[in-house]
Amino acid sequence: MNILSIKNLSAGYIVNSEFVEVLRNINLDINEGDSFAIVGQSGSGKSTLALSLMGLISIDNGKISHGNIEFCGKDISSNISKIRGKDISIVLQDPHSYLNPVIKVGKQVLEALEVYNNNLTKEEKIKRVQDIFKKVKLDDFDRIYNSYPHQLSGGQKQRILIAMAIINNPKLLIADEPTSGLDADVQQQILDLFAELKKELNLTMIIITHNISIAKKYCNRIAVMYQGELVEQANTEEIFNKPKHEYTKLLLNAVLE
Ligand SMILES: Nc1ncnc2c1ncn2[C@@H]1O[C@H](COP(=O)(O)OP(=O)(O)OP(=O)(O)O)[C@@H](O)[C@H]1O
Ligand SMILES: [Mg+2]
Protein backbone atom coordinates (compact mmCIF):
# COMPACT_ATOMS: atom_id res chain seq x y z
CA MET A 1 0.00 0.00 0.00
CA ASN A 2 1.14 3.49 -0.81
CA ILE A 3 1.98 5.44 2.35
CA LEU A 4 3.50 8.63 0.94
CA SER A 5 2.93 10.18 -2.43
CA ILE A 6 4.57 13.38 -3.56
CA LYS A 7 3.14 14.97 -6.66
CA ASN A 8 4.82 17.66 -8.78
CA LEU A 9 6.47 19.21 -5.76
CA SER A 10 8.55 22.34 -6.25
CA ALA A 11 10.09 24.28 -3.39
CA GLY A 12 12.78 26.79 -2.63
CA TYR A 13 14.00 29.59 -0.41
CA ILE A 14 13.55 33.31 -0.28
CA VAL A 15 16.98 34.88 -0.62
CA ASN A 16 17.28 38.70 -0.68
CA SER A 17 13.49 38.94 -1.16
CA GLU A 18 13.65 36.71 -4.24
CA PHE A 19 12.33 33.17 -4.44
CA VAL A 20 15.07 30.76 -5.52
CA GLU A 21 13.73 27.41 -6.63
CA VAL A 22 15.69 24.42 -5.31
CA LEU A 23 13.37 21.45 -5.91
CA ARG A 24 11.78 21.02 -9.30
CA ASN A 25 8.77 18.90 -9.96
CA ILE A 26 9.45 16.00 -7.62
CA ASN A 27 7.28 12.90 -7.96
CA LEU A 28 7.82 10.16 -5.44
CA ASP A 29 5.84 7.15 -4.26
CA ILE A 30 6.73 5.27 -1.13
CA ASN A 31 5.06 2.02 -0.16
CA GLU A 32 4.31 0.85 3.34
CA GLY A 33 7.27 -1.15 4.64
CA ASP A 34 9.76 0.37 2.22
CA SER A 35 13.22 1.22 3.28
CA PHE A 36 13.63 4.00 0.78
CA ALA A 37 16.89 5.80 0.06
CA ILE A 38 17.19 9.29 -1.35
CA VAL A 39 20.75 9.71 -2.61
CA GLY A 40 22.53 12.62 -4.21
CA GLN A 41 25.51 14.86 -3.81
CA SER A 42 25.78 17.74 -1.37
CA GLY A 43 23.51 20.62 -2.36
CA SER A 44 21.26 18.48 -4.57
CA GLY A 45 18.24 19.29 -2.39
CA LYS A 46 17.81 16.20 -0.18
CA SER A 47 17.32 18.10 3.07
CA THR A 48 15.08 20.62 1.33
CA LEU A 49 12.88 17.71 0.27
CA ALA A 50 12.83 16.31 3.83
CA LEU A 51 11.99 19.73 5.31
CA SER A 52 9.23 20.23 2.73
CA LEU A 53 7.74 16.85 3.63
CA MET A 54 7.73 17.71 7.30
CA GLY A 55 6.29 21.19 6.86
CA LEU A 56 9.48 22.62 8.30
CA ILE A 57 10.80 24.46 5.28
CA SER A 58 9.16 27.75 6.27
CA ILE A 59 11.32 27.87 9.40
CA ASP A 60 14.28 28.12 7.04
CA ASN A 61 12.78 30.95 4.97
CA GLY A 62 11.57 28.46 2.42
CA LYS A 63 8.27 27.51 0.87
CA ILE A 64 6.57 24.92 -1.26
CA SER A 65 5.70 26.70 -4.49
CA HIS A 66 3.78 23.93 -6.19
CA GLY A 67 2.47 20.39 -5.80
CA ASN A 68 1.06 18.30 -3.02
CA ILE A 69 1.87 15.59 -0.52
CA GLU A 70 -0.42 12.69 0.34
CA PHE A 71 0.00 10.53 3.40
CA CYS A 72 -2.06 7.32 3.51
CA GLY A 73 -4.20 8.70 0.68
CA LYS A 74 -4.96 12.06 2.33
CA ASP A 75 -3.61 15.40 1.18
CA ILE A 76 -1.54 16.73 4.09
CA SER A 77 0.12 19.66 2.29
CA SER A 78 -1.64 22.27 4.38
CA ASN A 79 -1.72 20.55 7.78
CA ILE A 80 1.51 18.61 8.17
CA SER A 81 2.14 20.18 11.56
CA LYS A 82 -0.81 18.21 12.99
CA ILE A 83 0.86 14.86 12.30
CA ARG A 84 4.51 15.85 12.54
CA GLY A 85 6.23 13.84 15.26
CA LYS A 86 3.25 11.47 15.42
CA ASP A 87 2.52 9.77 12.10
CA ILE A 88 5.63 11.09 10.36
CA SER A 89 8.84 11.76 12.25
CA ILE A 90 12.25 12.96 11.26
CA VAL A 91 15.77 12.66 12.59
CA LEU A 92 17.29 15.86 11.26
CA GLN A 93 20.77 16.29 9.87
CA ASP A 94 23.08 17.93 12.42
CA PRO A 95 21.86 16.77 15.87
CA HIS A 96 24.00 19.40 17.59
CA SER A 97 21.83 22.26 16.50
CA TYR A 98 18.62 20.37 17.19
CA LEU A 99 19.04 19.34 20.84
CA ASN A 100 18.57 22.13 23.35
CA PRO A 101 21.96 22.56 25.09
CA VAL A 102 20.50 23.77 28.40
CA ILE A 103 17.85 21.09 28.97
CA LYS A 104 18.67 17.58 30.18
CA VAL A 105 18.19 15.08 27.37
CA GLY A 106 15.75 12.92 29.36
CA LYS A 107 13.45 15.90 29.75
CA GLN A 108 13.70 16.61 26.03
CA VAL A 109 12.57 13.05 25.24
CA LEU A 110 9.77 13.40 27.80
CA GLU A 111 8.64 16.66 26.21
CA ALA A 112 8.56 15.00 22.77
CA LEU A 113 6.20 12.38 24.27
CA GLU A 114 4.01 15.02 25.91
CA VAL A 115 3.25 16.75 22.61
CA TYR A 116 0.86 13.93 21.74
CA ASN A 117 0.53 11.89 24.95
CA ASN A 118 0.09 14.40 27.72
CA ASN A 119 -2.85 12.41 29.09
CA LEU A 120 -0.51 9.79 30.56
CA THR A 121 0.40 9.92 34.26
CA LYS A 122 3.92 11.00 35.24
CA GLU A 123 4.82 7.36 36.04
CA GLU A 124 3.49 6.15 32.69
CA LYS A 125 5.49 8.81 30.88
CA ILE A 126 8.73 7.91 32.67
CA LYS A 127 8.08 4.22 31.98
CA ARG A 128 7.60 5.02 28.29
CA VAL A 129 10.85 7.02 28.18
CA GLN A 130 12.62 4.11 29.91
CA ASP A 131 11.26 1.70 27.29
CA ILE A 132 12.33 3.95 24.46
CA PHE A 133 15.85 4.28 25.91
CA LYS A 134 16.04 0.47 25.85
CA LYS A 135 14.81 0.36 22.27
CA VAL A 136 17.54 2.74 21.10
CA LYS A 137 20.06 0.86 23.28
CA LEU A 138 20.90 3.63 25.70
CA ASP A 139 21.88 1.84 28.90
CA ASP A 140 22.52 3.50 32.23
CA PHE A 141 19.12 5.20 32.22
CA ASP A 142 19.50 7.52 35.22
CA ARG A 143 22.83 8.95 34.15
CA ILE A 144 21.87 9.55 30.54
CA TYR A 145 18.40 10.87 31.43
CA ASN A 146 20.04 13.50 33.64
CA SER A 147 22.78 14.49 31.19
CA TYR A 148 22.99 17.63 29.12
CA PRO A 149 23.70 17.11 25.40
CA HIS A 150 27.37 18.16 25.72
CA GLN A 151 27.91 15.38 28.27
CA LEU A 152 27.04 12.70 25.69
CA SER A 153 28.96 11.22 22.77
CA GLY A 154 27.88 11.87 19.18
CA GLY A 155 26.40 8.37 18.92
CA GLN A 156 24.49 8.78 22.20
CA LYS A 157 23.09 12.12 21.05
CA GLN A 158 21.96 10.52 17.82
CA ARG A 159 20.21 7.79 19.83
CA ILE A 160 18.43 10.49 21.87
CA LEU A 161 17.18 12.08 18.65
CA ILE A 162 16.01 8.70 17.39
CA ALA A 163 14.22 8.14 20.73
CA MET A 164 12.45 11.49 20.33
CA ALA A 165 11.48 10.62 16.77
CA ILE A 166 9.93 7.24 17.61
CA ILE A 167 8.36 7.91 21.01
CA ASN A 168 4.91 8.69 19.56
CA ASN A 169 4.85 5.55 17.39
CA PRO A 170 5.23 7.01 13.89
CA LYS A 171 4.40 5.04 10.78
CA LEU A 172 7.00 6.79 8.67
CA LEU A 173 10.47 7.74 9.88
CA ILE A 174 12.77 9.99 7.87
CA ALA A 175 16.48 10.01 8.69
CA ASP A 176 18.46 12.82 7.05
CA GLU A 177 22.15 11.83 6.88
CA PRO A 178 21.75 10.02 10.20
CA THR A 179 25.42 9.20 10.57
CA SER A 180 27.24 12.28 9.36
CA GLY A 181 29.97 13.34 11.73
CA LEU A 182 30.16 9.96 13.47
CA ASP A 183 33.08 7.48 13.50
CA ALA A 184 32.82 4.60 11.06
CA ASP A 185 31.97 1.98 13.72
CA VAL A 186 29.36 4.23 15.35
CA GLN A 187 27.87 4.92 11.90
CA GLN A 188 27.45 1.20 11.44
CA GLN A 189 25.80 0.79 14.86
CA ILE A 190 23.33 3.61 14.20
CA LEU A 191 22.38 2.26 10.77
CA ASP A 192 21.94 -1.23 12.23
CA LEU A 193 19.75 0.30 14.95
CA PHE A 194 17.53 1.90 12.31
CA ALA A 195 17.21 -1.46 10.54
CA GLU A 196 16.26 -3.19 13.82
CA LEU A 197 13.75 -0.51 14.79
CA LYS A 198 12.21 -0.64 11.36
CA LYS A 199 11.46 -4.34 11.83
CA GLU A 200 10.44 -4.14 15.46
CA LEU A 201 8.13 -1.14 15.08
CA ASN A 202 6.86 -1.90 11.55
CA LEU A 203 8.18 1.39 10.27
CA THR A 204 8.43 2.68 6.76
CA MET A 205 11.79 4.42 6.46
CA ILE A 206 13.31 7.08 4.27
CA ILE A 207 17.08 7.27 4.59
CA ILE A 208 18.71 10.32 3.07
CA THR A 209 22.37 9.84 2.27
CA HIS A 210 25.08 10.89 -0.15
CA ASN A 211 26.49 7.37 0.16
CA ILE A 212 24.94 4.95 -2.31
CA SER A 213 26.67 1.99 -0.59
CA ILE A 214 24.58 2.68 2.53
CA ALA A 215 21.49 2.76 0.31
CA LYS A 216 22.45 -0.61 -1.17
CA LYS A 217 22.96 -2.25 2.20
CA TYR A 218 19.88 -0.92 3.98
CA CYS A 219 17.26 -0.01 1.38
CA ASN A 220 14.99 -1.83 -1.05
CA ARG A 221 14.35 1.23 -3.21
CA ILE A 222 16.51 4.14 -4.25
CA ALA A 223 15.68 7.55 -5.66
CA VAL A 224 18.54 9.54 -7.13
CA MET A 225 18.52 13.29 -6.78
CA TYR A 226 20.54 15.59 -9.01
CA GLN A 227 20.41 19.39 -8.99
CA GLY A 228 16.98 19.55 -7.40
CA GLU A 229 15.36 16.88 -9.53
CA LEU A 230 14.72 13.20 -8.97
CA VAL A 231 16.36 11.74 -12.02
CA GLU A 232 15.70 8.07 -11.33
CA GLN A 233 13.88 5.84 -8.86
CA ALA A 234 13.76 2.06 -8.85
CA ASN A 235 14.41 -1.06 -6.79
CA THR A 236 17.93 -1.21 -5.40
CA GLU A 237 18.94 -4.13 -7.63
CA GLU A 238 17.73 -2.34 -10.71
CA ILE A 239 19.62 0.82 -9.83
CA PHE A 240 22.81 -1.19 -9.37
CA ASN A 241 22.36 -3.54 -12.34
CA LYS A 242 20.62 -1.33 -14.87
CA PRO A 243 21.13 2.34 -14.02
CA LYS A 244 19.46 4.57 -16.55
CA HIS A 245 20.59 8.09 -15.79
CA GLU A 246 24.15 9.26 -16.43
CA TYR A 247 24.43 10.71 -12.94
CA THR A 248 23.41 7.38 -11.36
CA LYS A 249 26.13 5.68 -13.40
CA LEU A 250 28.61 8.23 -12.13
CA LEU A 251 27.62 7.54 -8.51
CA LEU A 252 28.00 3.81 -9.06
CA ASN A 253 31.39 4.18 -10.73
CA ALA A 254 32.61 6.11 -7.72
CA VAL A 255 31.66 3.12 -5.51
CA LEU A 256 33.33 0.55 -7.75
CA GLU A 257 36.62 2.43 -8.06
N1 LIG B 1 17.87 28.27 4.23
C1 LIG B 1 18.31 28.34 2.97
N2 LIG B 1 18.27 29.49 2.27
C2 LIG B 1 18.70 29.57 0.99
N3 LIG B 1 19.18 28.52 0.29
C3 LIG B 1 19.24 27.34 0.92
C4 LIG B 1 18.82 27.17 2.29
N4 LIG B 1 19.00 25.89 2.64
C5 LIG B 1 19.53 25.28 1.57
N5 LIG B 1 19.66 26.12 0.52
C6 LIG B 1 20.18 25.81 -0.82
O1 LIG B 1 19.39 24.80 -1.39
C7 LIG B 1 20.18 23.86 -2.11
C8 LIG B 1 19.92 22.46 -1.59
O2 LIG B 1 20.37 22.37 -0.24
P1 LIG B 1 20.06 21.10 0.66
O3 LIG B 1 20.51 21.41 2.04
O4 LIG B 1 18.65 20.70 0.46
O5 LIG B 1 21.02 20.00 -0.01
P2 LIG B 1 21.43 18.55 0.49
O6 LIG B 1 21.29 17.64 -0.68
O7 LIG B 1 20.69 18.21 1.72
O8 LIG B 1 23.00 18.73 0.80
P3 LIG B 1 23.91 17.99 1.93
O9 LIG B 1 24.22 16.62 1.38
O10 LIG B 1 25.13 18.87 1.98
O11 LIG B 1 23.16 17.94 3.20
C9 LIG B 1 21.63 24.31 -1.96
O12 LIG B 1 21.98 25.02 -3.10
C10 LIG B 1 21.58 25.24 -0.75
O13 LIG B 1 22.54 26.24 -0.87
MG1 LIG C 1 21.26 17.80 3.66
Coordinates of C-alpha atoms and ligand atoms in Angstrom, one line a residue:
M1 CA 0.0 0.0 0.0
N2 CA 1.1 3.5 -0.8
I3 CA 2.0 5.4 2.4
L4 CA 3.5 8.6 0.9
S5 CA 2.9 10.2 -2.4
I6 CA 4.6 13.4 -3.6
K7 CA 3.1 15.0 -6.7
N8 CA 4.8 17.7 -8.8
L9 CA 6.5 19.2 -5.8
S10 CA 8.5 22.3 -6.3
A11 CA 10.1 24.3 -3.4
G12 CA 12.8 26.8 -2.6
Y13 CA 14.0 29.6 -0.4
I14 CA 13.5 33.3 -0.3
V15 CA 17.0 34.9 -0.6
N16 CA 17.3 38.7 -0.7
S17 CA 13.5 38.9 -1.2
E18 CA 13.6 36.7 -4.2
F19 CA 12.3 33.2 -4.4
V20 CA 15.1 30.8 -5.5
E21 CA 13.7 27.4 -6.6
V22 CA 15.7 24.4 -5.3
L23 CA 13.4 21.5 -5.9
R24 CA 11.8 21.0 -9.3
N25 CA 8.8 18.9 -10.0
I26 CA 9.5 16.0 -7.6
N27 CA 7.3 12.9 -8.0
L28 CA 7.8 10.2 -5.4
D29 CA 5.8 7.1 -4.3
I30 CA 6.7 5.3 -1.1
N31 CA 5.1 2.0 -0.2
E32 CA 4.3 0.8 3.3
G33 CA 7.3 -1.2 4.6
D34 CA 9.8 0.4 2.2
S35 CA 13.2 1.2 3.3
F36 CA 13.6 4.0 0.8
A37 CA 16.9 5.8 0.1
I38 CA 17.2 9.3 -1.3
V39 CA 20.7 9.7 -2.6
G40 CA 22.5 12.6 -4.2
Q41 CA 25.5 14.9 -3.8
S42 CA 25.8 17.7 -1.4
G43 CA 23.5 20.6 -2.4
S44 CA 21.3 18.5 -4.6
G45 CA 18.2 19.3 -2.4
K46 CA 17.8 16.2 -0.2
S47 CA 17.3 18.1 3.1
T48 CA 15.1 20.6 1.3
L49 CA 12.9 17.7 0.3
A50 CA 12.8 16.3 3.8
L51 CA 12.0 19.7 5.3
S52 CA 9.2 20.2 2.7
L53 CA 7.7 16.9 3.6
M54 CA 7.7 17.7 7.3
G55 CA 6.3 21.2 6.9
L56 CA 9.5 22.6 8.3
I57 CA 10.8 24.5 5.3
S58 CA 9.2 27.8 6.3
I59 CA 11.3 27.9 9.4
D60 CA 14.3 28.1 7.0
N61 CA 12.8 31.0 5.0
G62 CA 11.6 28.5 2.4
K63 CA 8.3 27.5 0.9
I64 CA 6.6 24.9 -1.3
S65 CA 5.7 26.7 -4.5
H66 CA 3.8 23.9 -6.2
G67 CA 2.5 20.4 -5.8
N68 CA 1.1 18.3 -3.0
I69 CA 1.9 15.6 -0.5
E70 CA -0.4 12.7 0.3
F71 CA 0.0 10.5 3.4
C72 CA -2.1 7.3 3.5
G73 CA -4.2 8.7 0.7
K74 CA -5.0 12.1 2.3
D75 CA -3.6 15.4 1.2
I76 CA -1.5 16.7 4.1
S77 CA 0.1 19.7 2.3
S78 CA -1.6 22.3 4.4
N79 CA -1.7 20.5 7.8
I80 CA 1.5 18.6 8.2
S81 CA 2.1 20.2 11.6
K82 CA -0.8 18.2 13.0
I83 CA 0.9 14.9 12.3
R84 CA 4.5 15.8 12.5
G85 CA 6.2 13.8 15.3
K86 CA 3.3 11.5 15.4
D87 CA 2.5 9.8 12.1
I88 CA 5.6 11.1 10.4
S89 CA 8.8 11.8 12.2
I90 CA 12.3 13.0 11.3
V91 CA 15.8 12.7 12.6
L92 CA 17.3 15.9 11.3
Q93 CA 20.8 16.3 9.9
D94 CA 23.1 17.9 12.4
P95 CA 21.9 16.8 15.9
H96 CA 24.0 19.4 17.6
S97 CA 21.8 22.3 16.5
Y98 CA 18.6 20.4 17.2
L99 CA 19.0 19.3 20.8
N100 CA 18.6 22.1 23.3
P101 CA 22.0 22.6 25.1
V102 CA 20.5 23.8 28.4
I103 CA 17.8 21.1 29.0
K104 CA 18.7 17.6 30.2
V105 CA 18.2 15.1 27.4
G106 CA 15.7 12.9 29.4
K107 CA 13.4 15.9 29.8
Q108 CA 13.7 16.6 26.0
V109 CA 12.6 13.1 25.2
L110 CA 9.8 13.4 27.8
E111 CA 8.6 16.7 26.2
A112 CA 8.6 15.0 22.8
L113 CA 6.2 12.4 24.3
E114 CA 4.0 15.0 25.9
V115 CA 3.3 16.8 22.6
Y116 CA 0.9 13.9 21.7
N117 CA 0.5 11.9 24.9
N118 CA 0.1 14.4 27.7
N119 CA -2.9 12.4 29.1
L120 CA -0.5 9.8 30.6
T121 CA 0.4 9.9 34.3
K122 CA 3.9 11.0 35.2
E123 CA 4.8 7.4 36.0
E124 CA 3.5 6.1 32.7
K125 CA 5.5 8.8 30.9
I126 CA 8.7 7.9 32.7
K127 CA 8.1 4.2 32.0
R128 CA 7.6 5.0 28.3
V129 CA 10.9 7.0 28.2
Q130 CA 12.6 4.1 29.9
D131 CA 11.3 1.7 27.3
I132 CA 12.3 4.0 24.5
F133 CA 15.9 4.3 25.9
K134 CA 16.0 0.5 25.9
K135 CA 14.8 0.4 22.3
V136 CA 17.5 2.7 21.1
K137 CA 20.1 0.9 23.3
L138 CA 20.9 3.6 25.7
D139 CA 21.9 1.8 28.9
D140 CA 22.5 3.5 32.2
F141 CA 19.1 5.2 32.2
D142 CA 19.5 7.5 35.2
R143 CA 22.8 9.0 34.2
I144 CA 21.9 9.5 30.5
Y145 CA 18.4 10.9 31.4
N146 CA 20.0 13.5 33.6
S147 CA 22.8 14.5 31.2
Y148 CA 23.0 17.6 29.1
P149 CA 23.7 17.1 25.4
H150 CA 27.4 18.2 25.7
Q151 CA 27.9 15.4 28.3
L152 CA 27.0 12.7 25.7
S153 CA 29.0 11.2 22.8
G154 CA 27.9 11.9 19.2
G155 CA 26.4 8.4 18.9
Q156 CA 24.5 8.8 22.2
K157 CA 23.1 12.1 21.0
Q158 CA 22.0 10.5 17.8
R159 CA 20.2 7.8 19.8
I160 CA 18.4 10.5 21.9
L161 CA 17.2 12.1 18.7
I162 CA 16.0 8.7 17.4
A163 CA 14.2 8.1 20.7
M164 CA 12.5 11.5 20.3
A165 CA 11.5 10.6 16.8
I166 CA 9.9 7.2 17.6
I167 CA 8.4 7.9 21.0
N168 CA 4.9 8.7 19.6
N169 CA 4.9 5.6 17.4
P170 CA 5.2 7.0 13.9
K171 CA 4.4 5.0 10.8
L172 CA 7.0 6.8 8.7
L173 CA 10.5 7.7 9.9
I174 CA 12.8 10.0 7.9
A175 CA 16.5 10.0 8.7
D176 CA 18.5 12.8 7.1
E177 CA 22.1 11.8 6.9
P178 CA 21.7 10.0 10.2
T179 CA 25.4 9.2 10.6
S180 CA 27.2 12.3 9.4
G181 CA 30.0 13.3 11.7
L182 CA 30.2 10.0 13.5
D183 CA 33.1 7.5 13.5
A184 CA 32.8 4.6 11.1
D185 CA 32.0 2.0 13.7
V186 CA 29.4 4.2 15.4
Q187 CA 27.9 4.9 11.9
Q188 CA 27.4 1.2 11.4
Q189 CA 25.8 0.8 14.9
I190 CA 23.3 3.6 14.2
L191 CA 22.4 2.3 10.8
D192 CA 21.9 -1.2 12.2
L193 CA 19.7 0.3 15.0
F194 CA 17.5 1.9 12.3
A195 CA 17.2 -1.5 10.5
E196 CA 16.3 -3.2 13.8
L197 CA 13.8 -0.5 14.8
K198 CA 12.2 -0.6 11.4
K199 CA 11.5 -4.3 11.8
E200 CA 10.4 -4.1 15.5
L201 CA 8.1 -1.1 15.1
N202 CA 6.9 -1.9 11.6
L203 CA 8.2 1.4 10.3
T204 CA 8.4 2.7 6.8
M205 CA 11.8 4.4 6.5
I206 CA 13.3 7.1 4.3
I207 CA 17.1 7.3 4.6
I208 CA 18.7 10.3 3.1
T209 CA 22.4 9.8 2.3
H210 CA 25.1 10.9 -0.1
N211 CA 26.5 7.4 0.2
I212 CA 24.9 5.0 -2.3
S213 CA 26.7 2.0 -0.6
I214 CA 24.6 2.7 2.5
A215 CA 21.5 2.8 0.3
K216 CA 22.5 -0.6 -1.2
K217 CA 23.0 -2.2 2.2
Y218 CA 19.9 -0.9 4.0
C219 CA 17.3 0.0 1.4
N220 CA 15.0 -1.8 -1.1
R221 CA 14.4 1.2 -3.2
I222 CA 16.5 4.1 -4.2
A223 CA 15.7 7.6 -5.7
V224 CA 18.5 9.5 -7.1
M225 CA 18.5 13.3 -6.8
Y226 CA 20.5 15.6 -9.0
Q227 CA 20.4 19.4 -9.0
G228 CA 17.0 19.5 -7.4
E229 CA 15.4 16.9 -9.5
L230 CA 14.7 13.2 -9.0
V231 CA 16.4 11.7 -12.0
E232 CA 15.7 8.1 -11.3
Q233 CA 13.9 5.8 -8.9
A234 CA 13.8 2.1 -8.9
N235 CA 14.4 -1.1 -6.8
T236 CA 17.9 -1.2 -5.4
E237 CA 18.9 -4.1 -7.6
E238 CA 17.7 -2.3 -10.7
I239 CA 19.6 0.8 -9.8
F240 CA 22.8 -1.2 -9.4
N241 CA 22.4 -3.5 -12.3
K242 CA 20.6 -1.3 -14.9
P243 CA 21.1 2.3 -14.0
K244 CA 19.5 4.6 -16.6
H245 CA 20.6 8.1 -15.8
E246 CA 24.1 9.3 -16.4
Y247 CA 24.4 10.7 -12.9
T248 CA 23.4 7.4 -11.4
K249 CA 26.1 5.7 -13.4
L250 CA 28.6 8.2 -12.1
L251 CA 27.6 7.5 -8.5
L252 CA 28.0 3.8 -9.1
N253 CA 31.4 4.2 -10.7
A254 CA 32.6 6.1 -7.7
V255 CA 31.7 3.1 -5.5
L256 CA 33.3 0.6 -7.8
E257 CA 36.6 2.4 -8.1
Ligands
LIG1 N1 17.9 28.3 4.2 C1 18.3 28.3 3.0 N2 18.3 29.5 2.3 C2 18.7 29.6 1.0 N3 19.2 28.5 0.3 C3 19.2 27.3 0.9 C4 18.8 27.2 2.3 N4 19.0 25.9 2.6 C5 19.5 25.3 1.6 N5 19.7 26.1 0.5 C6 20.2 25.8 -0.8 O1 19.4 24.8 -1.4 C7 20.2 23.9 -2.1 C8 19.9 22.5 -1.6 O2 20.4 22.4 -0.2 P1 20.1 21.1 0.7 O3 20.5 21.4 2.0 O4 18.7 20.7 0.5 O5 21.0 20.0 0.0 P2 21.4 18.6 0.5 O6 21.3 17.6 -0.7 O7 20.7 18.2 1.7 O8 23.0 18.7 0.8 P3 23.9 18.0 1.9 O9 24.2 16.6 1.4 O10 25.1 18.9 2.0 O11 23.2 17.9 3.2 C9 21.6 24.3 -2.0 O12 22.0 25.0 -3.1 C10 21.6 25.2 -0.8 O13 22.5 26.2 -0.9
MG2 MG 21.3 17.8 3.7

